[in-house]
PDB file of C-alpha atoms in Angstrom:
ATOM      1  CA  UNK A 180     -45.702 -15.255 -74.487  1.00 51.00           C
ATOM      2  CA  UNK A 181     -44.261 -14.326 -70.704  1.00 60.00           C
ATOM      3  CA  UNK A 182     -46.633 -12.584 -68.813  1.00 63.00           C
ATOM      4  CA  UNK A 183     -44.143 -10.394 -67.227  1.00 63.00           C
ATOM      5  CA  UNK A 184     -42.555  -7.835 -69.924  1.00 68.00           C
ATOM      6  CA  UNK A 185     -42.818  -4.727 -70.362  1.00 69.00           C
ATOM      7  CA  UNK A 186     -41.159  -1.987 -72.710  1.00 75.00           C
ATOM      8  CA  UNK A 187     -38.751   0.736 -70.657  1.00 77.00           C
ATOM      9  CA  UNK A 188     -35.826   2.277 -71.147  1.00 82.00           C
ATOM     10  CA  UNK A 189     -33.147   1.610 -68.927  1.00 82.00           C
ATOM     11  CA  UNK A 190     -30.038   2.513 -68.293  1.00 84.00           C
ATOM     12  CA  UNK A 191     -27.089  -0.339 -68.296  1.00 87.00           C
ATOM     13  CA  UNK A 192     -23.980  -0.243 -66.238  1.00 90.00           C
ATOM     14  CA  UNK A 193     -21.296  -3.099 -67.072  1.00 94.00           C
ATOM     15  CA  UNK A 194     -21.084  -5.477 -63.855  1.00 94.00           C
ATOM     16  CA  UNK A 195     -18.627  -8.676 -64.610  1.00 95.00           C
ATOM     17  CA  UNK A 196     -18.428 -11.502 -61.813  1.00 95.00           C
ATOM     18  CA  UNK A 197     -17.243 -14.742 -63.102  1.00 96.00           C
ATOM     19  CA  UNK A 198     -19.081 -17.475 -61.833  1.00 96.00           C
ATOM     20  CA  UNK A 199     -17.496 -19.527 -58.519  1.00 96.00           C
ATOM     21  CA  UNK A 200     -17.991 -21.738 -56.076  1.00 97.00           C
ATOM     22  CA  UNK A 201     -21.206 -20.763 -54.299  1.00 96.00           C
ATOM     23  CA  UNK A 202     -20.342 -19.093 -51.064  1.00 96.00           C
ATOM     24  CA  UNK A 203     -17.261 -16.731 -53.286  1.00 96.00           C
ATOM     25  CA  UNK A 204     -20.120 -16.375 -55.648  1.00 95.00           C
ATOM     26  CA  UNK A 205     -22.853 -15.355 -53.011  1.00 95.00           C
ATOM     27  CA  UNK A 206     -20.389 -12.730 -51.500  1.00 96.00           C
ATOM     28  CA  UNK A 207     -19.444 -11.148 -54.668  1.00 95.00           C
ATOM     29  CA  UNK A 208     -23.268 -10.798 -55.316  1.00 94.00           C
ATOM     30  CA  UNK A 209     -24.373  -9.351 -52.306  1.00 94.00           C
ATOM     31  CA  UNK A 210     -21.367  -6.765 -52.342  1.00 94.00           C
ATOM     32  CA  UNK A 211     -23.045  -5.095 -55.444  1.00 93.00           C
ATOM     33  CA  UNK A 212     -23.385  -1.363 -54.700  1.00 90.00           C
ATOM     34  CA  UNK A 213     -27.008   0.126 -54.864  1.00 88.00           C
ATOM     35  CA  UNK A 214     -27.731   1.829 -57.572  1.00 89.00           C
ATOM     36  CA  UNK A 215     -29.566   5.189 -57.157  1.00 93.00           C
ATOM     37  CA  UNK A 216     -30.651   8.625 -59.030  1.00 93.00           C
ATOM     38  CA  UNK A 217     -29.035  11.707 -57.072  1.00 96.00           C
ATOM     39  CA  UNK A 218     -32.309  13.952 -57.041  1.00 97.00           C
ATOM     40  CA  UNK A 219     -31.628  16.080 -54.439  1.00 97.00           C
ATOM     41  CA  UNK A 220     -28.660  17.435 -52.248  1.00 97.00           C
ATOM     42  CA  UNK A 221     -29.394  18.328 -48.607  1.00 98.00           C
ATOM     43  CA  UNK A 222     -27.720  20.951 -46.687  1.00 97.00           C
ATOM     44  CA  UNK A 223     -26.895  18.214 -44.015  1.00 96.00           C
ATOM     45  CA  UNK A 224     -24.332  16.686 -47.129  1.00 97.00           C
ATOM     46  CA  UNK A 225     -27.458  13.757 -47.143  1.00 98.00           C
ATOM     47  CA  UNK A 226     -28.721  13.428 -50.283  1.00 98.00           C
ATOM     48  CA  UNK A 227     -32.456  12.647 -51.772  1.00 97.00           C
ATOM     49  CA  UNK A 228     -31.978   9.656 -54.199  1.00 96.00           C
ATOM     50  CA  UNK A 229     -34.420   7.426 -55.851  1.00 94.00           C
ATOM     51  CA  UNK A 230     -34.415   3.610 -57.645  1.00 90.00           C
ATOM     52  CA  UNK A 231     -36.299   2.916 -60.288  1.00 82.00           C
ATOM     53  CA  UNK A 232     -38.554   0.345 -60.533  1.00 73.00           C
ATOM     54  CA  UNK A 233     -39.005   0.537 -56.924  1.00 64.00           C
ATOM     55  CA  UNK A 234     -40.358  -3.273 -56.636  1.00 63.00           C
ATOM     56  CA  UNK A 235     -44.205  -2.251 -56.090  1.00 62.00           C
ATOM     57  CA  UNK A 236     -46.238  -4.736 -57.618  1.00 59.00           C
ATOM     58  CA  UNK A 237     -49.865  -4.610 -58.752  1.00 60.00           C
ATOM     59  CA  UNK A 238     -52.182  -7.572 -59.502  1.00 55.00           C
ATOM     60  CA  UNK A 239     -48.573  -9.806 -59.296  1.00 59.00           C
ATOM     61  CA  UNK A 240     -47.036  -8.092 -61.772  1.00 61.00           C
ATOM     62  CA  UNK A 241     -43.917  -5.296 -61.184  1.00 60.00           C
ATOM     63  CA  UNK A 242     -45.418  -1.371 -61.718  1.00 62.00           C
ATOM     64  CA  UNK A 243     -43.028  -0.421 -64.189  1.00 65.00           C
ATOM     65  CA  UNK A 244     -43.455   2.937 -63.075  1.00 67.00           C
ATOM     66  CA  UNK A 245     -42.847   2.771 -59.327  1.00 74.00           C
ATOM     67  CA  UNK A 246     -39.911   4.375 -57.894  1.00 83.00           C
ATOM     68  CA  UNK A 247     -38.062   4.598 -54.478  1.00 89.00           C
ATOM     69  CA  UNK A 248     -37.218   7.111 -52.036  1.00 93.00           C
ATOM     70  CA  UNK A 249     -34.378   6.919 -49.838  1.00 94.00           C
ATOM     71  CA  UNK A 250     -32.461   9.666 -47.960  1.00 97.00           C
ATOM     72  CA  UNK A 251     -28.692   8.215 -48.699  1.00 97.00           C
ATOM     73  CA  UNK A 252     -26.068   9.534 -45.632  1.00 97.00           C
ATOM     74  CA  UNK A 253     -22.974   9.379 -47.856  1.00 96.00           C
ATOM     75  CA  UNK A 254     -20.192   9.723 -44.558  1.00 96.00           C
ATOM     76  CA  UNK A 255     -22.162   6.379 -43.110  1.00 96.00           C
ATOM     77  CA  UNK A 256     -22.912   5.048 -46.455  1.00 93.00           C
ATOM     78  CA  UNK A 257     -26.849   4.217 -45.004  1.00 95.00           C
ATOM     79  CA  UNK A 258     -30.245   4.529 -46.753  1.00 94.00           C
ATOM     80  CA  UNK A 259     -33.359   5.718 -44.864  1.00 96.00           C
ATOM     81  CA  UNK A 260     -36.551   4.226 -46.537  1.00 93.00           C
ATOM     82  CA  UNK A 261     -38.617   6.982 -44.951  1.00 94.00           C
ATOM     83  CA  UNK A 262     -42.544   6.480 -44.404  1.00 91.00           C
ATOM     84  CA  UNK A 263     -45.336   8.867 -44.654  1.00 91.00           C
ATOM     85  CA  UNK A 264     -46.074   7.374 -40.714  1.00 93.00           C
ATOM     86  CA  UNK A 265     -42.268   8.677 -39.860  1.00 96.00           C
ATOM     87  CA  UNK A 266     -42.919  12.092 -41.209  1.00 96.00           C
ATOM     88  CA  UNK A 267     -46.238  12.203 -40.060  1.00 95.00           C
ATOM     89  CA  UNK A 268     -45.168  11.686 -36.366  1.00 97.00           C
ATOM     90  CA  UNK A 269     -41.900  14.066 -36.769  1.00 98.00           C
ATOM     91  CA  UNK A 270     -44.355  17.000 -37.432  1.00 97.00           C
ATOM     92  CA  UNK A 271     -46.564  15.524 -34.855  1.00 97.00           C
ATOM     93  CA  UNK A 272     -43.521  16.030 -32.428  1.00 98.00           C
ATOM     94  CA  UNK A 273     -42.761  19.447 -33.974  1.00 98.00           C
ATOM     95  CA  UNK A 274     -46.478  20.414 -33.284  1.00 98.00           C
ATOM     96  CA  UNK A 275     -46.339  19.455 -29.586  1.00 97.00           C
ATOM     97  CA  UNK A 276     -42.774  21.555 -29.536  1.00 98.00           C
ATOM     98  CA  UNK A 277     -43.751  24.580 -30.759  1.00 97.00           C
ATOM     99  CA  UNK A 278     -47.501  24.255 -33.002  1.00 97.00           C
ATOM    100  CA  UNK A 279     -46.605  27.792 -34.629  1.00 97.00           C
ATOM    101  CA  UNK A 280     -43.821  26.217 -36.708  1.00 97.00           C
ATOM    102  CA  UNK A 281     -44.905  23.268 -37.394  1.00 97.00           C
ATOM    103  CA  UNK A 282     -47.864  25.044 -38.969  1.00 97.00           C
ATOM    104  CA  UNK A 283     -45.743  27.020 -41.129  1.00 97.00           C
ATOM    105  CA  UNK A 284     -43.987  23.142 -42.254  1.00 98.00           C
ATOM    106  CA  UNK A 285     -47.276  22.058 -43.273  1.00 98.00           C
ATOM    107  CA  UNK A 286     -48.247  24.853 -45.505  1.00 98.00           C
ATOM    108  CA  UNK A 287     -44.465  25.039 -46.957  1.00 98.00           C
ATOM    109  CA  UNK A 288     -46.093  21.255 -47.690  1.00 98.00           C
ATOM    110  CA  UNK A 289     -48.767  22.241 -49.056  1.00 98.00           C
ATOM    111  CA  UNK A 290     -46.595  24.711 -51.516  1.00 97.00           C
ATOM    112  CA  UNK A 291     -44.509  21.867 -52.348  1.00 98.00           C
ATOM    113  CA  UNK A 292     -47.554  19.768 -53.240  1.00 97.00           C
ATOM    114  CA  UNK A 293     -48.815  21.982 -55.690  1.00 96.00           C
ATOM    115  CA  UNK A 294     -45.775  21.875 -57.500  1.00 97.00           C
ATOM    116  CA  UNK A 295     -43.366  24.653 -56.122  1.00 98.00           C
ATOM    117  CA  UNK A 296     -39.811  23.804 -56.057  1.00 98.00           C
ATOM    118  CA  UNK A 297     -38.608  22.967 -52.090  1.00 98.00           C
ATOM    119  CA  UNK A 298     -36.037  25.480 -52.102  1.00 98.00           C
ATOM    120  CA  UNK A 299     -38.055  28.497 -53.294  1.00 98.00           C
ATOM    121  CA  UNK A 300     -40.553  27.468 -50.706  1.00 98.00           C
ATOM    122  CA  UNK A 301     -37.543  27.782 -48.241  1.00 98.00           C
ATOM    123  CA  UNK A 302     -37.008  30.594 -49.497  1.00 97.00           C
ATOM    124  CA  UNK A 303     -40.414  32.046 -49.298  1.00 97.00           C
ATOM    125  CA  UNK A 304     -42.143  30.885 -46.551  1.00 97.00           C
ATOM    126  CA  UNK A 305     -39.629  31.641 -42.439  1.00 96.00           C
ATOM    127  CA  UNK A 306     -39.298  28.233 -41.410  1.00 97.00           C
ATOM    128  CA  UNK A 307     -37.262  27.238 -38.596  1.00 95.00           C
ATOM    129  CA  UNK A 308     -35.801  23.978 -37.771  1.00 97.00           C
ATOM    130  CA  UNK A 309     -36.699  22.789 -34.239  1.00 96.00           C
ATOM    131  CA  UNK A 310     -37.131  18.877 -32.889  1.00 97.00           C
ATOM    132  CA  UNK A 311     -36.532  15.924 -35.667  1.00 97.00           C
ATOM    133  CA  UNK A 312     -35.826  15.788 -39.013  1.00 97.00           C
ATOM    134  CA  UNK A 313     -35.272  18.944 -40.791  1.00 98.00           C
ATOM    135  CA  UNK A 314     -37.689  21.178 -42.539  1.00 98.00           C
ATOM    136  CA  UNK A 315     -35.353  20.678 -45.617  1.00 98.00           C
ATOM    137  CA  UNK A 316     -35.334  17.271 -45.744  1.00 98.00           C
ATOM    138  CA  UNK A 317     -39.131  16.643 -45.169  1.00 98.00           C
ATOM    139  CA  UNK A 318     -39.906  18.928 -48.121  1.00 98.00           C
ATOM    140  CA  UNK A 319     -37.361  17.657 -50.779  1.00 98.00           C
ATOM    141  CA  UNK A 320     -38.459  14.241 -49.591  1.00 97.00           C
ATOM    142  CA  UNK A 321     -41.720  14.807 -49.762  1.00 97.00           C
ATOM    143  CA  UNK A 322     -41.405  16.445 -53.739  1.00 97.00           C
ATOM    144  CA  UNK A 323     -39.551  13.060 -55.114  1.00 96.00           C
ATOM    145  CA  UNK A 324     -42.434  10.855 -52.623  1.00 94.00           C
ATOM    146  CA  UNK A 325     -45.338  12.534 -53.489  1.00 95.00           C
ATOM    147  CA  UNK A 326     -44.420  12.152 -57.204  1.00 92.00           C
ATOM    148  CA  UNK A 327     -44.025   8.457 -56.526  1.00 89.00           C
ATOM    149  CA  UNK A 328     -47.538   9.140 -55.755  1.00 89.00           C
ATOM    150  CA  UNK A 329     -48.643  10.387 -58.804  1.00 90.00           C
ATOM    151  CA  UNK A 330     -46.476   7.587 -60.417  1.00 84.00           C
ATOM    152  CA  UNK A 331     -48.663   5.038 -59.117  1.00 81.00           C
ATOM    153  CA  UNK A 332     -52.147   6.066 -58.648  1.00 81.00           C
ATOM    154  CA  UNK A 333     -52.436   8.095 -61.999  1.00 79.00           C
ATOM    155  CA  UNK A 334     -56.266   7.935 -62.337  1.00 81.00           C
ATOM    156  CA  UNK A 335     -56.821   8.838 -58.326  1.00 85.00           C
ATOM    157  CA  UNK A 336     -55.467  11.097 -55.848  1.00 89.00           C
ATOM    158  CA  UNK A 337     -51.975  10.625 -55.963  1.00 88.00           C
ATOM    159  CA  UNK A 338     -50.285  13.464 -53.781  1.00 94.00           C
ATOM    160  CA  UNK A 339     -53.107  14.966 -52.392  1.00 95.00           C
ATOM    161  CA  UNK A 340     -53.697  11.283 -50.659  1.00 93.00           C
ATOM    162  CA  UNK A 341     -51.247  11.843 -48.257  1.00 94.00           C
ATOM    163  CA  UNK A 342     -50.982  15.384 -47.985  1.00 96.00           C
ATOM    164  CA  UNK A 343     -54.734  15.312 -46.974  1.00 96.00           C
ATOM    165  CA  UNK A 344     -53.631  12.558 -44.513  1.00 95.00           C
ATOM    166  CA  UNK A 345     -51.512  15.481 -42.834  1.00 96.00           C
ATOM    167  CA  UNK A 346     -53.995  18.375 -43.342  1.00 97.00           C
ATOM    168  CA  UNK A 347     -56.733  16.280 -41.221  1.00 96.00           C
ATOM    169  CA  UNK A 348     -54.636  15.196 -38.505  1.00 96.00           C
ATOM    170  CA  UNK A 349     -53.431  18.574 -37.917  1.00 96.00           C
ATOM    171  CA  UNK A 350     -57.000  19.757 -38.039  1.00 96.00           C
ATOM    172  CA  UNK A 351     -56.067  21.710 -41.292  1.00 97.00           C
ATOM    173  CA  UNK A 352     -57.687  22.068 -44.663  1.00 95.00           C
ATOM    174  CA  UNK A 353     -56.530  23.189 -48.400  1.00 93.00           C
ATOM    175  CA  UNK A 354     -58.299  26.309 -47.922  1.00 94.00           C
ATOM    176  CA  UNK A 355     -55.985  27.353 -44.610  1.00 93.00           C
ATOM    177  CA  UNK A 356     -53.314  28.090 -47.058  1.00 92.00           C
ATOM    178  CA  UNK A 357     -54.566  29.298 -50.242  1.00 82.00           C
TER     179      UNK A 357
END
């Protein structure tokens, strides 16, 4: 029995490309369009989307439950595979610009991480965009990353992995913002 199935649901879309010489084959290939899960719209007309499995593999074998998260600029038609490191060093920058703010990001984080919807921390909390990537974005990125998180490390930290990773090297603890 194959060593590498697993039951899923999945969702089929009809792709036809009759087979041809190799290099007319080969192009039609790689001209397939991604395919992607609109999760989240950003106020920049970007948009949060996700692809499922996301290729992460565990002991060899694909992690059927893995997941994606790209930020998908529609008018350049790019995806931005954006890193924990990235964000880490865009509030890093927004600390050094103005400490106060970025202060307020990181507890809108930690709202976020406990499971309140990015907008109605937007709502809630008086951020202020200032150097980098937008408050907006590293929130509703964060919500669709951090449940990646949970995704793959059920029986450990998950989330609270990385958001720790933020609270410590901002000097910054849980209890800051409770």
């Amino acid at each position: 029995m194959p060593n590498k199935i697993f039951k899923y649901k999945a969702n089929l879309v009809p792709l036809e490309i009759e087979n041809q010489e190799q290099n007319a084959f080969r192009d039609k290939l790689l001209n397939i369009p991604y395919l992607l899960y609109k999760v989240e719209q950003l106020s920049t007309g970007e948009i949060i989307a996700i692809n499922k499995p996301g290729g992460k593999r565990n002991f060899g074998r694909l992690s059927r439950d893995d997941f994606m998260v790209f930020i998908y600029n529609p008018d350049e038609e790019s995806l931005w595979l954006i890193s924990h490191g990235e964000i880490s060093d865009d509030i890093a920058e927004k600390y050094e610009y103005d400490s106060k703010s970025a202060v307020l990001l990181i507890e809108a984080l930690y709202h976020v991480c406990c499971g309140d919807e990015p907008d109605y921390v937007l709502k809630k909390i008086p951020l202020r965009d200032t150097v980098g990537i937008p408050v907006e974005t590293i929130l509703k990125v964060y919500k669709w990353i951090w449940g990646q998180e949970d995704c793959n490390y059920p029986t450990k930290a998950g989330r609270w992995l990385s958001m720790d990773a933020i609270l410590n090297r901002f000097g910054l603890s849980a209890e800051d913002f409770k």
